[in-house]
Short mmCIF file of C-alpha atoms and ligand atoms in Angstrom, two decimals:
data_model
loop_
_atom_site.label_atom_id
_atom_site.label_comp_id
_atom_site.label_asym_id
_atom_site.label_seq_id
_atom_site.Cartn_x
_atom_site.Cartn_y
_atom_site.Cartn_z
CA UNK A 114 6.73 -46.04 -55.17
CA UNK A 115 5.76 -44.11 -52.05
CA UNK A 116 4.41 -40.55 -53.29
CA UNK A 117 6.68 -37.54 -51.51
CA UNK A 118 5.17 -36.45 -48.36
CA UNK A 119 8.25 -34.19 -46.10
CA UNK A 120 10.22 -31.66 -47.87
CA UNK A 121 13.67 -33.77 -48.96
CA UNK A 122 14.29 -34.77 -51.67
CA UNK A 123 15.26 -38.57 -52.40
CA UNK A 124 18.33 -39.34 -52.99
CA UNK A 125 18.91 -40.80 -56.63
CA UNK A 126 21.63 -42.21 -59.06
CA UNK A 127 22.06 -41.91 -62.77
CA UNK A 128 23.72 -45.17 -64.18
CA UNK A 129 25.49 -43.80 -67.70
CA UNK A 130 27.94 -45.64 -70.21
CA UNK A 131 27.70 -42.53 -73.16
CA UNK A 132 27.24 -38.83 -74.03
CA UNK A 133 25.04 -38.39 -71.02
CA UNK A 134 22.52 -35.59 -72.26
CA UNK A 135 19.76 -37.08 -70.74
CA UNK A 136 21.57 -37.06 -67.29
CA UNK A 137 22.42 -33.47 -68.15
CA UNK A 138 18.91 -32.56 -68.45
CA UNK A 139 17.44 -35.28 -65.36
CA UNK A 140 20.52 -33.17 -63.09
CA UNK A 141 19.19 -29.57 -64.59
CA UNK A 142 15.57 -30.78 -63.61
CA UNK A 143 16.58 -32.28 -60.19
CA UNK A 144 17.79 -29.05 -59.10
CA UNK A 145 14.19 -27.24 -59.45
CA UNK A 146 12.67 -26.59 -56.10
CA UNK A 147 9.66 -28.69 -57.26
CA UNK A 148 11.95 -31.87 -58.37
CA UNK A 149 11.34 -34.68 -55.99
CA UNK A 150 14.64 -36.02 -56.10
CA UNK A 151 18.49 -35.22 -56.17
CA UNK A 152 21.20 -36.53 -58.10
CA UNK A 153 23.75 -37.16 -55.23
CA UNK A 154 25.70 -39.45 -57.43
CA UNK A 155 26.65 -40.50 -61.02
CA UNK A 156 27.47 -43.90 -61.93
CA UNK A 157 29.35 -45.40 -65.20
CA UNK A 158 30.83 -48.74 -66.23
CA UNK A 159 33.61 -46.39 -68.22
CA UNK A 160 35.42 -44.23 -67.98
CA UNK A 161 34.73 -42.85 -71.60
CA UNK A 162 31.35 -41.63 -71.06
CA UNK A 163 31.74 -38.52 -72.18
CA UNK A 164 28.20 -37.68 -69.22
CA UNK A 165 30.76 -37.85 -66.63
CA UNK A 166 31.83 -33.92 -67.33
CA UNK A 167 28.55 -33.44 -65.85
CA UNK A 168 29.69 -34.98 -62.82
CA UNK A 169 32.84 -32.13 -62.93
CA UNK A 170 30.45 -29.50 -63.26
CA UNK A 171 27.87 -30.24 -61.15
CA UNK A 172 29.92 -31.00 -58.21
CA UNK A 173 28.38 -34.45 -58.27
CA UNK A 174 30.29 -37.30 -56.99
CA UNK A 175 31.01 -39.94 -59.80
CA UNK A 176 32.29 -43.53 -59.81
CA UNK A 177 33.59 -45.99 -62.58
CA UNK A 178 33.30 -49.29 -61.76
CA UNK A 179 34.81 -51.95 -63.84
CA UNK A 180 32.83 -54.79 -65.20
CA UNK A 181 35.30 -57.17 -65.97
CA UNK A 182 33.75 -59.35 -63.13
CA UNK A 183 30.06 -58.17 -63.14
CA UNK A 184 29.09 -59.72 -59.86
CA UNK A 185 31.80 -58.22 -58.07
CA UNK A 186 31.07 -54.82 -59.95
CA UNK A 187 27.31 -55.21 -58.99
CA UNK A 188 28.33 -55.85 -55.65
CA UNK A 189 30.77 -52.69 -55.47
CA UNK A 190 28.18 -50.53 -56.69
CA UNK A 191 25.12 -51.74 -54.29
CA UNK A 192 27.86 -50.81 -51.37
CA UNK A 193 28.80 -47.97 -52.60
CA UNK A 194 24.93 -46.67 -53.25
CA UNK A 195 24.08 -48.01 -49.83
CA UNK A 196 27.13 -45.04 -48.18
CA UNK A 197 25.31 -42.64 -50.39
CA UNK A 198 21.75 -43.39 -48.69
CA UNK A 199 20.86 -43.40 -52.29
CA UNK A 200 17.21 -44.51 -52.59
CA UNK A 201 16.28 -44.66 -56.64
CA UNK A 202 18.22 -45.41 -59.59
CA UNK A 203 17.52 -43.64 -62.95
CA UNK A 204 19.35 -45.64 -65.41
CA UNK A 205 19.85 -43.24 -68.83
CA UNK A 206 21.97 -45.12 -71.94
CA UNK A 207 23.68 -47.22 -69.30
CA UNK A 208 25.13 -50.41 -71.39
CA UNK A 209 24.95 -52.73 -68.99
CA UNK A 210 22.27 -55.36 -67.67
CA UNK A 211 21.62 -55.28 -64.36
CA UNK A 212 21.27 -58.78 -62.45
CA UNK A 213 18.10 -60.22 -60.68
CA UNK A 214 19.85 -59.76 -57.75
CA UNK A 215 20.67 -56.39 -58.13
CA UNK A 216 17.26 -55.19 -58.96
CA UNK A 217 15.83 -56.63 -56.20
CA UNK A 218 17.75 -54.90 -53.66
CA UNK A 219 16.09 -51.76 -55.56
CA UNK A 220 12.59 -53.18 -56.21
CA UNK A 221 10.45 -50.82 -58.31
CA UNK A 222 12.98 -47.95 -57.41
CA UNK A 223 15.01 -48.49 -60.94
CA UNK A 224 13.93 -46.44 -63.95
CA UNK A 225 15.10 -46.73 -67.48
CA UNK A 226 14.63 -44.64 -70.68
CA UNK A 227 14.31 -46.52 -73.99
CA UNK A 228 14.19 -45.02 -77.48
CA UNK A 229 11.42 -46.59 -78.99
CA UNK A 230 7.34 -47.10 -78.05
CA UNK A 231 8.17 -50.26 -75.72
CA UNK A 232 6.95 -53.11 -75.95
CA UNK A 233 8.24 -52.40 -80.00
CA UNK A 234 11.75 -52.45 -80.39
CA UNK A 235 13.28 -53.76 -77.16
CA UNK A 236 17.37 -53.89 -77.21
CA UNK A 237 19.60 -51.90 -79.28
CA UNK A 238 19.70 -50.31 -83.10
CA UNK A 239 15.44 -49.19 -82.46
CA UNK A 240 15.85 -46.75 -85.17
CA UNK A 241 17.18 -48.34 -88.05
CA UNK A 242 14.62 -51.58 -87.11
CA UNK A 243 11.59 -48.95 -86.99
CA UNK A 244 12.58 -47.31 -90.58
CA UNK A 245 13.35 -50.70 -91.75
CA UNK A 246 10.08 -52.16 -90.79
CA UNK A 247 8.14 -48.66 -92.37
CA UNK A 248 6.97 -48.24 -88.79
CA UNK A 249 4.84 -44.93 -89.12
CA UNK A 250 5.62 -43.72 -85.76
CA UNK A 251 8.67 -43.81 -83.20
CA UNK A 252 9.28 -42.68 -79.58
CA UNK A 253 10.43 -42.91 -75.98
CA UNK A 254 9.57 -44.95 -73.26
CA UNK A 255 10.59 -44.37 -69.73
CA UNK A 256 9.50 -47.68 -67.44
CA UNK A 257 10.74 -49.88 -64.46
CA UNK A 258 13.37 -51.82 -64.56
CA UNK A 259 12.71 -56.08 -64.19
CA UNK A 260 14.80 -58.81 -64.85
CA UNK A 261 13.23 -59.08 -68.14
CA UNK A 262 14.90 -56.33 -70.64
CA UNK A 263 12.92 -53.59 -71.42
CA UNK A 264 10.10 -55.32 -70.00
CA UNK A 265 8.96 -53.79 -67.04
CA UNK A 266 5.58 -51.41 -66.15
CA UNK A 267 5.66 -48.62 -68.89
CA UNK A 268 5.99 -45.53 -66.84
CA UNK A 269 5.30 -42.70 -70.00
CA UNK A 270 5.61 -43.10 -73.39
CA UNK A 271 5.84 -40.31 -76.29
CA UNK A 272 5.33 -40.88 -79.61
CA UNK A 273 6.47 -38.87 -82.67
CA UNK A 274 5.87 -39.39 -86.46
CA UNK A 275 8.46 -40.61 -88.68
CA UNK A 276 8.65 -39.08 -91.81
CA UNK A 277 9.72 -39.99 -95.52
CA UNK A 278 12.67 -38.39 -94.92
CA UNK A 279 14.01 -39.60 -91.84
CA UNK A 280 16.74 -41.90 -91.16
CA UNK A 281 18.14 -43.27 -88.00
CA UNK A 282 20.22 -40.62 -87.15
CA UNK A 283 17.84 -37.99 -87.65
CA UNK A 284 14.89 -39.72 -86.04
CA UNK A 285 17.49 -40.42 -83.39
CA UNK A 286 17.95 -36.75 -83.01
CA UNK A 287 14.46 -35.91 -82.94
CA UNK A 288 13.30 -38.92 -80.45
CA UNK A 289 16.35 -37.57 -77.95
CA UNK A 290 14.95 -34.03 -77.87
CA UNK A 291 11.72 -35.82 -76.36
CA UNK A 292 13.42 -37.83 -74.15
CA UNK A 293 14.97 -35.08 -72.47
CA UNK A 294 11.00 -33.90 -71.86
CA UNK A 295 9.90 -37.45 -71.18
CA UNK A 296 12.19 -38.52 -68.47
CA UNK A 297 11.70 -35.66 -65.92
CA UNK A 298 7.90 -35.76 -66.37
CA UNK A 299 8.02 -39.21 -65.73
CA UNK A 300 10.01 -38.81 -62.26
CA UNK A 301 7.67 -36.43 -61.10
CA UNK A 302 4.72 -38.86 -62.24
CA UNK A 303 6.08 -41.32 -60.25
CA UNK A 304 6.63 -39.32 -57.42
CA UNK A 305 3.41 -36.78 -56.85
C1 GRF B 405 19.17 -42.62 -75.23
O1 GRF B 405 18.71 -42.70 -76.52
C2 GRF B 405 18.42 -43.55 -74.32
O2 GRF B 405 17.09 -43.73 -74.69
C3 GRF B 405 19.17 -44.84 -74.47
O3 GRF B 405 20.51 -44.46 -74.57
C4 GRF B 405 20.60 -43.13 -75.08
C5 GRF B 405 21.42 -42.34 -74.12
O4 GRF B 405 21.72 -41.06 -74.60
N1 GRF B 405 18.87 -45.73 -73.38
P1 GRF B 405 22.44 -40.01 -73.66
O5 GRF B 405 23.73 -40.66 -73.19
O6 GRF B 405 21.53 -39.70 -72.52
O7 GRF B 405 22.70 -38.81 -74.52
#
């Protein structure tokens, strides 16, 4: 990714599909002077993400596209990003796979956030699988998006102990409150 050189800030996406609170935290940290990029639009395959409120509040313009046909959906969204001069994607707990096709029209400008220390854990349920597996650590991984799930260049990574005590939902709860820290960190890594 090309590092920031004038003063504007590049025009980004958040891809969502649930409660949002990382795109809560990527829009609070996008609207610091020193953020290198803007959200300018908010994207969900549903219209039950409960992130889209954000949207509402922020003034941000949102769109639900439905998936029923994915490459027609794909294909609505690309068009739709492409009006919005939107140049980078953050992807955070969208529940959708994005196509070869797709990502290459955005090569190495898609970024994803994944609960677990990649390459551990790729796909869904990471919590229960860690405790299951007496895994003595857990975390977050924020990393670019490839055709190959969960796959691509690890961008940063945080880990955090899991205790005797925990169990999914509270290690869930604990590795969220570092991904909120992890993701914006990441975005200006990328960018400065
Ligand atoms: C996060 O745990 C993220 O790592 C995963 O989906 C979840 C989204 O949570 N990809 P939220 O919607 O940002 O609260």
């Amino acid at each position: 990714m090309e590092k920031l050189t004038g003063l504007k800030k590049i025009k980004t996406a958040v891809f969502i599909s649930g409660k949002g609170s990382n795109l809560k935290n990527i829009i609070r940290f996008s609207k610091i002077k020193k953020s290198p990029i803007s959200i300018n639009v908010i994207i969900s395959n549903t219209n039950k993400a409960r992130g889209l409120n954000f949207a509402n509040q922020s003034k941000i313009s949102k769109k639900i596209f439905d998936y029923k046909n994915v490459n027609f959906a794909e294909n609505q969204i690309l068009k739709f990003l492409k009006k919005k001069k939107i140049k980078f994607i953050c992807l955070a707990g969208f529940m959708k796979i994005l196509s070869k096709g797709f990502i290459k029209k955005f090569d190495g400008k898609i970024i994803n956030i994944h609960p677990s220390l990649l390459p551990k854990y790729k796909g869904l349920d990471t919590h229960n699988r860690a405790i299951k597996n007496k895994e003595k650590f857990a975390g977050c991984t924020v990393h670019y998006v490839t055709a190959k799930l969960d796959s691509g260049k690890i961008i940063l990574q945080k880990k955090i102990k899991i205790t005797s005590k925990d169990n999914p939902k509270t290690l869930a709860k604990k590795v969220l409150k570092q991904e909120h820290k992890l993701y914006p960190a990441a975005i200006k890594k990328i960018f400065y």
